[in-house]
Short mmCIF file of C-alpha atoms and ligand atoms in Angstrom, two decimals:
data_model
loop_
_atom_site.label_atom_id
_atom_site.label_comp_id
_atom_site.label_asym_id
_atom_site.label_seq_id
_atom_site.Cartn_x
_atom_site.Cartn_y
_atom_site.Cartn_z
CA MET R 107 -176.07 -121.14 -221.80
CA ILE R 108 -176.29 -119.33 -218.47
CA ILE R 109 -172.95 -119.06 -216.75
CA GLU R 110 -173.51 -120.07 -213.13
CA ASN R 111 -169.97 -119.98 -211.80
CA THR R 112 -168.16 -120.84 -208.58
CA THR R 113 -169.73 -118.10 -206.59
CA THR R 114 -173.39 -118.17 -205.73
CA LYS R 115 -174.32 -115.31 -208.05
CA PRO R 116 -174.54 -115.73 -211.80
CA ARG R 117 -171.96 -113.80 -213.80
CA VAL R 118 -172.97 -111.14 -216.37
CA LEU R 119 -170.30 -110.67 -218.97
CA VAL R 120 -169.36 -107.13 -219.91
CA PHE R 121 -168.82 -106.75 -223.65
CA ASP R 122 -167.49 -103.25 -224.45
CA THR R 123 -167.97 -101.83 -227.87
CA THR R 124 -166.59 -98.35 -227.31
CA LEU R 125 -164.00 -99.07 -229.96
CA ARG R 126 -166.45 -100.23 -232.54
CA ASP R 127 -170.09 -99.05 -232.13
CA GLY R 128 -168.82 -96.04 -230.16
CA GLU R 129 -165.93 -95.19 -232.51
CA GLN R 130 -168.10 -95.37 -235.66
CA SER R 131 -170.44 -92.61 -234.40
CA PRO R 132 -169.91 -88.93 -235.62
CA GLY R 133 -166.94 -87.20 -233.96
CA CYS R 134 -165.76 -90.18 -232.01
CA SER R 135 -163.04 -91.50 -234.27
CA MET R 136 -159.76 -92.42 -232.61
CA ASN R 137 -156.27 -93.09 -234.02
CA LEU R 138 -154.30 -96.24 -233.34
CA GLU R 139 -152.52 -95.00 -230.19
CA GLU R 140 -155.71 -93.77 -228.73
CA LYS R 141 -157.51 -97.00 -229.41
CA LEU R 142 -154.68 -98.95 -227.82
CA ARG R 143 -154.86 -96.72 -224.76
CA ILE R 144 -158.56 -97.25 -224.42
CA ALA R 145 -158.24 -101.02 -224.97
CA ARG R 146 -155.55 -101.27 -222.27
CA LEU R 147 -157.83 -99.33 -219.92
CA LEU R 148 -160.81 -101.57 -220.65
CA ASP R 149 -158.62 -104.62 -220.00
CA ASP R 150 -157.37 -103.18 -216.67
CA MET R 151 -160.98 -102.43 -215.63
CA GLY R 152 -161.97 -106.07 -216.12
CA VAL R 153 -164.07 -105.83 -219.22
CA ASP R 154 -164.66 -109.49 -220.40
CA ILE R 155 -164.76 -108.85 -224.18
CA ILE R 156 -163.36 -105.87 -226.04
CA GLU R 157 -164.92 -105.29 -229.46
CA ALA R 158 -161.88 -103.66 -231.01
CA GLY R 159 -163.30 -102.71 -234.41
CA PHE R 160 -164.70 -103.79 -237.77
CA PRO R 161 -161.58 -105.06 -239.60
CA ILE R 162 -163.01 -104.94 -243.14
CA ALA R 163 -164.14 -101.27 -242.71
CA SER R 164 -160.71 -99.75 -243.50
CA PRO R 165 -156.97 -100.54 -243.28
CA GLY R 166 -156.94 -98.37 -240.13
CA ASP R 167 -159.70 -100.57 -238.52
CA PHE R 168 -157.80 -103.75 -239.49
CA GLU R 169 -154.59 -102.43 -238.01
CA ALA R 170 -156.32 -101.38 -234.78
CA VAL R 171 -157.93 -104.76 -234.23
CA ASN R 172 -154.69 -106.47 -235.04
CA GLU R 173 -152.58 -104.36 -232.73
CA ILE R 174 -155.09 -104.59 -229.90
CA ALA R 175 -155.06 -108.43 -230.50
CA LYS R 176 -151.32 -108.41 -229.95
CA VAL R 177 -151.21 -106.46 -226.70
CA ILE R 178 -154.35 -107.54 -224.72
CA LYS R 179 -153.64 -110.70 -222.81
CA ARG R 180 -156.59 -111.04 -220.41
CA ALA R 181 -159.82 -109.98 -222.13
CA THR R 182 -161.16 -111.60 -225.26
CA VAL R 183 -160.54 -109.42 -228.28
CA CYS R 184 -163.46 -109.38 -230.79
CA GLY R 185 -163.81 -108.12 -234.38
CA LEU R 186 -167.06 -107.47 -236.18
CA SER R 187 -168.03 -108.77 -239.63
CA ARG R 188 -171.01 -108.80 -241.87
CA ALA R 189 -172.29 -112.14 -243.12
CA ILE R 190 -169.83 -111.93 -246.02
CA GLU R 191 -166.99 -114.38 -246.52
CA ARG R 192 -164.32 -111.72 -247.10
CA ASP R 193 -165.41 -109.82 -243.89
CA ILE R 194 -165.07 -112.93 -241.93
CA ASP R 195 -161.70 -113.86 -243.41
CA VAL R 196 -160.41 -110.37 -242.76
CA ALA R 197 -161.68 -110.43 -239.16
CA GLY R 198 -160.09 -113.86 -238.62
CA GLU R 199 -156.76 -112.54 -239.95
CA ALA R 200 -156.85 -109.35 -237.82
CA LEU R 201 -157.60 -111.41 -234.67
CA LYS R 202 -154.85 -114.01 -235.29
CA PRO R 203 -152.42 -112.72 -232.61
CA ALA R 204 -155.02 -112.66 -229.89
CA GLN R 205 -154.64 -114.84 -226.92
CA ASN R 206 -158.46 -115.04 -226.66
CA ARG R 207 -160.33 -114.08 -229.84
CA ARG R 208 -164.02 -113.85 -230.88
CA ILE R 209 -165.51 -113.22 -234.34
CA HIS R 210 -168.85 -111.38 -234.13
CA THR R 211 -170.94 -111.75 -237.25
CA PHE R 212 -174.36 -110.24 -237.90
CA ILE R 213 -177.21 -110.04 -240.36
CA SER R 214 -180.57 -108.32 -240.08
CA THR R 215 -183.68 -110.33 -239.32
CA SER R 216 -186.51 -107.63 -239.32
CA PRO R 217 -188.79 -107.21 -242.29
CA GLN R 218 -187.75 -103.63 -242.78
CA HIS R 219 -184.06 -104.49 -243.03
CA MET R 220 -184.47 -107.73 -244.94
CA ARG R 221 -186.69 -106.13 -247.58
CA TYR R 222 -185.23 -102.69 -248.05
CA GLN R 223 -181.61 -103.02 -247.06
CA LEU R 224 -180.61 -106.63 -247.74
CA GLN R 225 -183.22 -107.36 -250.39
CA MET R 226 -183.29 -110.90 -249.16
CA ASP R 227 -186.09 -113.12 -248.09
CA GLU R 228 -186.15 -115.24 -244.88
CA GLU R 229 -184.68 -118.34 -246.67
CA GLN R 230 -181.75 -116.34 -248.00
CA VAL R 231 -181.06 -114.86 -244.55
CA LEU R 232 -181.05 -118.31 -242.99
CA GLU R 233 -178.60 -119.57 -245.69
CA SER R 234 -176.48 -116.55 -245.09
CA ILE R 235 -176.35 -117.40 -241.31
CA VAL R 236 -175.19 -120.92 -242.09
CA GLY R 237 -172.48 -119.64 -244.42
CA SER R 238 -171.23 -116.90 -242.02
CA VAL R 239 -171.20 -118.72 -238.76
CA THR R 240 -169.72 -121.87 -240.28
CA ARG R 241 -166.92 -119.76 -241.83
CA ALA R 242 -166.26 -117.92 -238.61
CA ARG R 243 -165.89 -121.17 -236.80
CA LYS R 244 -162.91 -122.01 -239.05
CA TYR R 245 -161.02 -119.20 -237.28
CA THR R 246 -162.11 -119.59 -233.72
CA ASP R 247 -164.45 -121.62 -231.59
CA ASN R 248 -165.72 -118.39 -229.97
CA VAL R 249 -168.32 -116.97 -232.40
CA GLU R 250 -171.00 -114.45 -231.64
CA TRP R 251 -173.93 -114.11 -233.90
CA SER R 252 -176.21 -110.98 -233.84
CA ALA R 253 -179.71 -110.63 -235.28
CA MET R 254 -179.55 -106.95 -236.28
CA ASP R 255 -182.88 -105.13 -235.58
CA ALA R 256 -183.92 -108.14 -233.53
CA THR R 257 -186.61 -106.23 -231.64
CA ARG R 258 -188.55 -105.39 -234.84
CA SER R 259 -188.22 -108.88 -236.16
CA ASP R 260 -190.98 -111.60 -236.31
CA TRP R 261 -190.35 -113.48 -233.01
CA ASP R 262 -190.76 -116.94 -234.59
CA PHE R 263 -188.50 -116.17 -237.53
CA LEU R 264 -186.00 -114.73 -235.06
CA CYS R 265 -186.01 -118.00 -233.10
CA LYS R 266 -185.47 -119.97 -236.31
CA ALA R 267 -182.50 -117.75 -237.18
CA ILE R 268 -181.06 -118.14 -233.64
CA ASP R 269 -181.52 -121.91 -233.84
CA THR R 270 -179.71 -121.95 -237.19
CA ALA R 271 -176.77 -119.93 -235.77
CA ILE R 272 -176.42 -122.24 -232.75
CA LYS R 273 -176.49 -125.36 -234.87
CA CYS R 274 -173.72 -123.89 -236.95
CA GLY R 275 -171.53 -123.25 -233.82
CA ALA R 276 -172.38 -119.77 -232.54
CA ASN R 277 -171.98 -119.73 -228.75
CA THR R 278 -173.11 -116.16 -228.05
CA ILE R 279 -176.44 -115.04 -229.42
CA ASN R 280 -176.77 -111.29 -229.40
CA ILE R 281 -180.22 -109.61 -229.39
CA PRO R 282 -179.72 -106.02 -230.56
CA ASP R 283 -182.28 -103.31 -230.17
CA THR R 284 -180.63 -101.69 -233.06
CA VAL R 285 -182.96 -98.73 -233.40
CA GLY R 286 -183.61 -98.28 -229.61
CA TYR R 287 -187.34 -99.10 -230.17
CA ALA R 288 -188.02 -101.63 -227.37
CA VAL R 289 -189.46 -100.96 -223.97
CA PRO R 290 -188.19 -102.90 -220.90
CA THR R 291 -191.19 -105.26 -220.32
CA GLU R 292 -191.30 -106.08 -224.02
CA PHE R 293 -187.57 -106.74 -224.17
CA ALA R 294 -187.71 -109.05 -221.23
CA GLU R 295 -190.61 -110.92 -222.85
CA LEU R 296 -188.58 -111.29 -226.05
CA ILE R 297 -185.65 -112.83 -224.17
CA THR R 298 -188.02 -115.17 -222.30
CA TYR R 299 -189.65 -116.09 -225.67
CA ILE R 300 -186.23 -116.98 -227.09
CA ARG R 301 -185.36 -119.02 -224.12
CA ASN R 302 -188.58 -120.95 -224.39
CA ASN R 303 -188.70 -121.42 -228.11
CA VAL R 304 -185.14 -122.16 -229.24
CA THR R 305 -184.37 -125.79 -228.49
CA ASP R 306 -180.61 -125.52 -228.06
CA ILE R 307 -180.53 -122.05 -226.47
CA ASP R 308 -178.68 -123.55 -223.45
CA LYS R 309 -175.69 -124.09 -225.72
CA ALA R 310 -175.25 -120.29 -226.10
CA ILE R 311 -174.99 -117.28 -223.91
CA ILE R 312 -177.71 -114.68 -224.64
CA SER R 313 -176.37 -111.14 -225.02
CA VAL R 314 -178.19 -107.77 -225.19
CA HIS R 315 -177.11 -104.75 -227.27
CA CYS R 316 -179.44 -101.80 -226.71
CA HIS R 317 -179.42 -98.41 -228.31
CA ASN R 318 -180.63 -95.35 -226.53
CA ASP R 319 -182.97 -93.63 -228.97
CA LEU R 320 -185.76 -93.53 -226.39
CA GLY R 321 -183.40 -93.23 -223.42
CA LEU R 322 -184.11 -96.86 -222.50
CA ALA R 323 -180.81 -98.59 -223.41
CA VAL R 324 -179.78 -99.31 -219.83
CA ALA R 325 -183.26 -100.19 -218.62
CA ASN R 326 -183.67 -102.60 -221.59
CA SER R 327 -180.30 -104.18 -220.96
CA LEU R 328 -181.00 -104.81 -217.30
CA SER R 329 -184.45 -106.10 -218.11
CA GLY R 330 -182.81 -108.49 -220.61
CA VAL R 331 -180.51 -109.75 -217.87
CA MET R 332 -183.37 -110.28 -215.45
CA ALA R 333 -185.00 -112.42 -218.15
CA GLY R 334 -181.93 -114.58 -218.59
CA ALA R 335 -179.37 -112.69 -220.75
CA ARG R 336 -175.80 -113.07 -219.39
CA GLN R 337 -173.86 -110.64 -221.54
CA ILE R 338 -174.40 -106.91 -221.86
CA GLU R 339 -172.92 -104.92 -224.71
CA CYS R 340 -172.16 -101.34 -223.79
CA THR R 341 -169.78 -98.43 -224.17
CA ILE R 342 -167.96 -95.91 -221.92
CA ASN R 343 -170.05 -92.78 -221.53
CA GLY R 344 -172.75 -94.46 -223.65
CA ILE R 345 -171.18 -93.32 -226.93
CA GLY R 346 -172.46 -95.11 -230.08
CA GLU R 347 -174.62 -94.70 -233.12
CA ARG R 348 -177.22 -91.89 -232.95
CA ALA R 349 -178.27 -91.62 -229.26
CA GLY R 350 -175.63 -94.10 -228.30
CA ASN R 351 -175.45 -97.54 -226.60
CA ALA R 352 -176.11 -98.57 -223.01
CA ALA R 353 -173.47 -96.89 -220.84
CA LEU R 354 -171.10 -99.30 -219.21
CA GLU R 355 -170.83 -97.25 -216.04
CA GLU R 356 -174.64 -97.05 -215.60
CA VAL R 357 -175.15 -100.78 -216.22
CA VAL R 358 -172.34 -101.78 -213.92
CA MET R 359 -173.27 -99.41 -211.13
CA ALA R 360 -176.92 -100.34 -211.31
CA LEU R 361 -175.94 -103.98 -210.98
CA LYS R 362 -173.70 -103.17 -207.99
CA THR R 363 -175.96 -100.70 -206.18
CA ARG R 364 -179.18 -102.71 -206.68
CA ASN R 365 -177.65 -106.16 -206.18
CA ASP R 366 -180.60 -106.94 -203.85
CA ARG R 367 -182.87 -106.79 -206.93
CA MET R 368 -180.46 -107.92 -209.54
CA PRO R 369 -178.23 -110.57 -207.84
CA PHE R 370 -175.58 -110.89 -210.49
CA GLU R 371 -171.85 -110.33 -210.44
CA CYS R 372 -169.63 -108.80 -213.04
CA GLY R 373 -165.84 -108.46 -213.22
CA ILE R 374 -165.53 -104.64 -213.50
CA ASP R 375 -163.35 -102.69 -211.08
CA THR R 376 -165.81 -99.83 -210.59
CA SER R 377 -163.16 -97.60 -209.07
CA MET R 378 -161.74 -97.21 -212.56
CA ILE R 379 -165.01 -95.84 -213.96
CA MET R 380 -164.15 -92.15 -213.65
CA LYS R 381 -160.72 -92.59 -215.17
CA ALA R 382 -162.24 -94.45 -218.10
CA SER R 383 -164.85 -91.81 -218.62
CA ARG R 384 -162.40 -88.96 -218.54
CA THR R 385 -159.87 -90.62 -220.68
CA LEU R 386 -162.43 -91.27 -223.37
CA SER R 387 -163.84 -87.71 -223.13
CA ASN R 388 -160.36 -86.33 -223.42
CA THR R 389 -159.58 -88.55 -226.33
CA ILE R 390 -162.60 -87.83 -228.45
CA GLY R 391 -163.30 -84.33 -227.22
CA PHE R 392 -166.87 -85.22 -226.04
CA ASN R 393 -167.51 -84.07 -222.55
CA VAL R 394 -170.40 -85.86 -220.87
CA GLN R 395 -173.38 -83.70 -219.87
CA PRO R 396 -173.02 -82.42 -216.22
CA ASN R 397 -176.15 -84.34 -215.06
CA LYS R 398 -175.09 -87.62 -216.73
CA ALA R 399 -175.60 -90.56 -214.33
CA ILE R 400 -172.45 -91.87 -212.57
CA VAL R 401 -169.85 -89.75 -214.40
CA GLY R 402 -171.38 -86.29 -214.88
CA ALA R 403 -169.78 -83.40 -213.03
CA ASN R 404 -172.95 -83.12 -210.84
CA ALA R 405 -173.55 -86.76 -210.36
CA PHE R 406 -172.22 -86.45 -206.74
CA ALA R 407 -172.70 -82.75 -206.16
CA HIS R 408 -175.26 -81.54 -203.68
CA GLU R 409 -176.43 -78.06 -204.31
CA SER R 410 -179.69 -77.42 -202.37
CA GLY R 411 -179.51 -76.55 -198.73
CA ILE R 412 -181.66 -79.50 -197.65
CA HIS R 413 -179.54 -81.99 -199.51
CA GLN R 414 -176.29 -80.49 -198.29
CA ASP R 415 -177.52 -80.53 -194.75
CA GLY R 416 -178.51 -84.25 -195.03
CA VAL R 417 -175.23 -85.25 -196.66
CA LEU R 418 -173.26 -83.47 -193.97
CA LYS R 419 -175.11 -85.34 -191.33
CA ASN R 420 -174.87 -88.66 -193.08
CA ALA R 421 -173.93 -89.20 -196.74
CA SER R 422 -176.50 -92.04 -197.09
CA THR R 423 -179.35 -89.48 -196.91
CA TYR R 424 -178.85 -88.49 -200.55
CA GLU R 425 -176.02 -90.79 -201.88
CA ILE R 426 -177.04 -94.23 -202.94
CA MET R 427 -173.40 -95.09 -203.90
CA THR R 428 -170.15 -93.53 -202.69
CA PRO R 429 -168.13 -91.29 -204.98
CA GLU R 430 -165.10 -93.50 -204.08
CA SER R 431 -166.87 -96.52 -205.55
CA VAL R 432 -166.63 -94.99 -209.02
CA GLY R 433 -163.12 -93.65 -208.45
CA LEU R 434 -163.96 -90.08 -207.40
CA THR R 435 -161.61 -89.45 -204.56
CA ARG R 436 -162.26 -86.84 -201.99
CA SER R 437 -158.82 -85.40 -201.58
CA GLU R 438 -157.84 -84.61 -198.04
CA LEU R 439 -154.75 -83.01 -199.33
CA VAL R 440 -155.26 -79.88 -201.43
CA LEU R 441 -152.39 -79.06 -203.73
CA GLY R 442 -151.22 -75.45 -204.24
CA LYS R 443 -148.13 -73.51 -205.21
CA HIS R 444 -146.17 -74.62 -202.14
CA SER R 445 -146.77 -78.31 -202.85
CA GLY R 446 -143.67 -80.32 -203.84
CA ARG R 447 -142.94 -82.97 -206.35
CA HIS R 448 -143.51 -85.70 -203.79
CA ALA R 449 -147.05 -84.48 -202.92
CA LEU R 450 -147.86 -84.31 -206.64
CA LYS R 451 -146.49 -87.81 -207.19
CA SER R 452 -148.59 -89.34 -204.44
CA ARG R 453 -151.71 -87.52 -205.61
CA VAL R 454 -151.11 -88.84 -209.13
CA ALA R 455 -150.81 -92.37 -207.81
CA GLU R 456 -154.03 -91.93 -205.69
CA LEU R 457 -155.80 -90.86 -208.90
CA GLY R 458 -154.85 -94.12 -210.47
CA TYR R 459 -152.08 -93.04 -212.84
CA GLU R 460 -148.60 -94.39 -213.14
CA LEU R 461 -146.05 -91.88 -214.55
CA GLY R 462 -142.41 -92.41 -215.32
CA ASP R 463 -139.83 -89.89 -214.06
CA ASN R 464 -139.74 -87.77 -217.26
CA ALA R 465 -143.53 -87.63 -217.44
CA LEU R 466 -143.67 -86.64 -213.76
CA ASN R 467 -141.17 -83.94 -214.32
CA ASP R 468 -143.14 -82.50 -217.28
CA LEU R 469 -146.35 -82.67 -215.20
CA PHE R 470 -144.65 -80.97 -212.25
CA LYS R 471 -143.60 -78.09 -214.34
CA ARG R 472 -147.12 -77.57 -215.73
CA PHE R 473 -148.49 -78.03 -212.23
CA LYS R 474 -146.26 -75.32 -210.86
CA ASP R 475 -147.28 -72.92 -213.69
CA LEU R 476 -150.92 -73.64 -212.93
CA ALA R 477 -150.45 -73.28 -209.20
CA ASP R 478 -149.04 -69.80 -209.79
CA LYS R 479 -152.27 -68.75 -211.48
CA LYS R 480 -154.77 -70.79 -209.56
CA LYS R 481 -154.94 -70.92 -205.78
CA LEU R 482 -156.09 -74.46 -205.36
CA VAL R 483 -155.16 -77.13 -207.84
CA LEU R 484 -158.02 -79.68 -207.77
CA ASP R 485 -157.99 -83.40 -208.76
CA GLU R 486 -159.88 -82.43 -211.97
CA ASP R 487 -157.01 -80.06 -212.86
CA ILE R 488 -154.36 -82.69 -212.30
CA ILE R 489 -156.20 -85.30 -214.34
CA ALA R 490 -156.65 -82.79 -217.20
CA LEU R 491 -152.91 -82.08 -217.17
CA ILE R 492 -151.92 -85.68 -217.06
CA GLU R 493 -154.32 -86.50 -219.97
CA ASP R 494 -153.02 -83.47 -221.91
CA GLU R 495 -149.40 -84.51 -221.43
CA ALA R 496 -150.13 -88.20 -222.35
CA ALA R 497 -152.04 -87.24 -225.45
CA THR R 498 -149.36 -84.95 -226.88
CA GLN R 499 -146.07 -86.65 -225.74
CA ASP R 500 -145.31 -88.01 -229.27
CA ASP R 501 -146.36 -84.86 -231.17
CA ALA R 502 -143.96 -83.55 -233.89
CA ILE R 503 -145.39 -80.08 -233.71
CA ARG R 504 -145.24 -78.66 -230.15
CA PHE R 505 -146.55 -75.45 -228.56
CA LEU R 506 -143.70 -73.19 -227.16
CA SER R 507 -145.25 -69.75 -226.44
CA LEU R 508 -147.99 -67.31 -227.28
CA GLN R 509 -148.35 -63.60 -226.95
CA ILE R 510 -151.75 -62.04 -227.74
CA GLN R 511 -152.83 -58.57 -228.44
CA ALA R 512 -156.57 -58.26 -228.13
CA GLY R 513 -159.47 -56.00 -227.08
CA THR R 514 -161.28 -53.06 -228.67
CA LYS R 515 -158.51 -50.56 -229.14
CA CYS R 516 -156.16 -52.42 -231.41
CA PRO R 517 -156.12 -55.14 -234.03
CA GLN R 518 -156.03 -58.64 -232.64
CA VAL R 519 -152.60 -60.20 -233.17
CA ALA R 520 -151.06 -63.50 -232.30
CA GLU R 521 -147.33 -63.97 -231.82
CA LEU R 522 -146.86 -67.74 -231.78
CA GLU R 523 -143.81 -69.85 -231.34
CA LEU R 524 -143.82 -73.59 -232.11
CA THR R 525 -141.22 -76.36 -232.55
CA ILE R 526 -141.65 -78.43 -235.67
CA GLU R 527 -139.67 -81.64 -235.44
CA GLY R 528 -137.31 -79.95 -233.05
CA ALA R 529 -136.84 -76.68 -234.99
CA THR R 530 -138.23 -73.48 -233.46
CA LYS R 531 -140.56 -71.45 -235.74
CA SER R 532 -142.32 -68.23 -234.91
CA ILE R 533 -144.78 -65.90 -236.59
CA THR R 534 -146.93 -62.83 -235.90
CA VAL R 535 -150.40 -62.84 -237.48
CA GLU R 536 -153.41 -60.50 -237.39
CA GLY R 537 -156.86 -61.99 -237.23
CA ASN R 538 -160.60 -61.34 -236.71
CA GLY R 539 -160.31 -61.88 -232.89
CA PRO R 540 -157.59 -63.64 -230.94
CA VAL R 541 -158.64 -67.17 -231.67
CA ASP R 542 -158.77 -66.49 -235.41
CA ALA R 543 -155.34 -64.94 -235.14
CA ILE R 544 -153.93 -67.98 -233.34
CA PHE R 545 -155.42 -70.44 -235.82
CA LYS R 546 -154.23 -68.43 -238.81
CA ALA R 547 -150.68 -68.38 -237.27
CA ILE R 548 -150.68 -72.15 -236.97
CA ARG R 549 -152.05 -72.54 -240.51
CA THR R 550 -149.28 -70.24 -241.77
CA LEU R 551 -146.46 -72.13 -240.00
CA VAL R 552 -147.89 -75.59 -240.91
CA PRO R 553 -149.98 -75.26 -244.03
CA HIS R 554 -152.86 -77.66 -244.28
CA ASP R 555 -155.34 -75.88 -246.49
CA GLU R 556 -157.27 -78.99 -247.55
CA SER R 557 -158.65 -79.43 -244.05
CA ALA R 558 -161.48 -77.62 -242.37
CA LEU R 559 -162.15 -76.58 -238.75
CA GLN R 560 -165.27 -78.47 -237.82
CA LEU R 561 -165.55 -77.79 -234.07
CA TYR R 562 -164.14 -75.34 -231.62
CA GLN R 563 -165.40 -75.81 -228.00
CA VAL R 564 -164.38 -74.36 -224.68
CA HIS R 565 -165.18 -75.98 -221.36
CA ALA R 566 -164.23 -74.92 -217.81
CA ILE R 567 -162.73 -77.85 -215.92
CA THR R 568 -163.76 -76.57 -212.46
CA GLY R 569 -165.79 -73.63 -211.18
CA GLY R 570 -164.49 -70.11 -210.68
CA THR R 571 -163.01 -67.52 -212.97
CA ASP R 572 -159.49 -68.96 -212.46
CA ALA R 573 -160.62 -72.43 -213.68
CA GLN R 574 -158.49 -74.15 -216.35
CA ALA R 575 -160.06 -74.08 -219.84
CA GLU R 576 -160.30 -77.41 -221.69
CA VAL R 577 -160.57 -76.65 -225.45
CA THR R 578 -161.54 -79.14 -228.12
CA VAL R 579 -160.74 -78.62 -231.76
CA ARG R 580 -161.92 -80.92 -234.50
CA LEU R 581 -160.29 -80.74 -237.96
CA ALA R 582 -161.82 -82.57 -240.94
CA GLU R 583 -159.94 -83.75 -243.99
CA GLY R 584 -161.84 -85.86 -246.46
CA ALA R 585 -163.98 -88.38 -244.61
CA ARG R 586 -161.67 -88.29 -241.53
CA THR R 587 -161.87 -86.14 -238.45
CA PHE R 588 -159.10 -85.40 -235.93
CA ASN R 589 -160.00 -84.27 -232.42
CA GLY R 590 -157.44 -82.29 -230.36
CA GLN R 591 -157.67 -81.12 -226.85
CA GLY R 592 -155.74 -78.47 -224.92
CA THR R 593 -155.77 -77.51 -221.27
CA ASP R 594 -154.49 -74.31 -219.70
CA ALA R 595 -155.54 -71.61 -217.22
CA ASP R 596 -155.37 -69.20 -220.24
CA THR R 597 -158.17 -70.07 -222.68
CA LEU R 598 -156.19 -68.76 -225.65
CA VAL R 599 -153.17 -70.92 -224.85
CA ALA R 600 -155.54 -73.93 -224.40
CA SER R 601 -156.95 -73.08 -227.82
CA ALA R 602 -153.55 -73.09 -229.41
CA ARG R 603 -152.65 -76.41 -227.74
CA ALA R 604 -155.96 -77.99 -228.86
CA TYR R 605 -155.49 -76.94 -232.43
CA ILE R 606 -151.86 -78.16 -232.48
CA HIS R 607 -152.92 -81.47 -230.98
CA ALA R 608 -155.58 -82.06 -233.71
CA LEU R 609 -153.10 -80.92 -236.37
CA ASN R 610 -150.53 -83.46 -235.18
CA LYS R 611 -153.06 -86.25 -235.66
CA LEU R 612 -153.92 -84.98 -239.11
CA MET R 613 -150.28 -84.73 -240.16
CA ALA R 614 -149.47 -88.22 -238.74
CA ASN R 615 -152.41 -89.58 -240.75
CA ARG R 616 -151.20 -87.90 -243.92
CA ALA R 617 -147.68 -89.32 -243.44
CA LYS R 618 -149.09 -92.75 -242.74
CA ALA R 619 -151.30 -92.63 -245.90
CA LYS R 620 -148.28 -91.49 -247.94
CA ALA R 621 -146.08 -94.31 -246.64
CA ALA R 622 -148.78 -96.97 -247.34
O1 KIV T 525 -176.88 -102.08 -233.17
C1 KIV T 525 -176.58 -103.14 -233.81
O2 KIV T 525 -177.46 -103.91 -234.24
C2 KIV T 525 -175.20 -103.47 -233.98
C3 KIV T 525 -174.87 -104.86 -234.49
C4 KIV T 525 -173.78 -104.82 -235.37
C5 KIV T 525 -174.64 -105.76 -233.31
O3 KIV T 525 -174.34 -102.66 -233.65
ZN1 ZN T 526 -175.18 -101.21 -232.26
#
């Protein structure tokens, strides 16, 4: 089925899998509150389908899909399941509260996967498709079926499998390039082949799900759309298994910017792209590379003299899309230490955030502290502070103060003050360097010996030596990882904040596991 809607241009559905394919990749795990926050953002952005997780994978995954299903009212909420009865039942259960729900079930169709992973022959795979799609239809009439490793499958067997899925009631047929092996011309040929060789293909929407192992995920996805696919599966910042999935922001901006060549429409509010990218980066502690298309720090920066000269004369000389179209505002009003609460409030609103009075008061206090240290407070600084405050507002362990003794002439000592569930605790600890001293101090005040520090990363939010530091800390306990971020003009304070943020998540997870 190709959706030709009321406008003249065909609609391409945006299926976001940040919370499933993205979240399952190393270092990208999120807790329930974080998943809900991302889901709400995706909904506000206009994503058509939110793949909220893989409910059978763990009780946490089930809960996340279930909670997202309760709160998301516009987008369709989707849950993944293997071609296994129990998976489908659990997905059906998790999605029950959703206003609009979809079950996404998959099985591999390539010789490699069927032989080595599934140990099934073609007949068994076809039987499994009948069983899984039929069962999924008991829970919803919106069923997506995926042929895992489709691009390495025998095309005729793939068509047979698709035909079977459609006959059993699947109305979205997803063609994943699971291992990122396809090239754009070949992928388009495959979609065309499917359209020409599956009798009832018009009863379903063809979807594409491309991985980026050869850096071709976006090109393959768009090539698939040009050949007749009408759903693209993608993730914010392109996160996902191995090299990731097609990046939502790249797919959407390519469709918008080159609408002359790709005359399709999609429902995404592109001015929310930067916010979505930053919120995700802050949540998982993965900053995108500076030269990343659309959302990288340099994506709209012009460094060379010739380019700067051109842009100053007319932006169209070197800009194929405006920074504003992706939500990068060029602030006319620069904030500094003389700026008041009102100026901050309107800047926050222009940046697309809505803060209550308490949150604004907290932000204003941190803004003033920063403005004392940094001459100009830029949009990036304000966003980092907002994200930092939002991420830590419910934390039981909170940073109060830090005094450091460091350098070559004395031992490195951290004097740290925290509140733990409202009670103030302080300690002075010596370490091998100031960061070691801080982390030891936290470990002493809140013992958590079973966990290990997996990542410590410092990133400057803007240029200049007075830039705020954004620190990421990842703690690992068992199979789970907990990312924390901290922002401050003082790198050591940011380090303490980041560690405490990760520790709060770890402790909350322990408490939840104990209560269960
Ligand atoms: O890459 C893949 O094949 C998948 C499927 C589960 C759709 O993620
Ligand atoms: Zn995938």
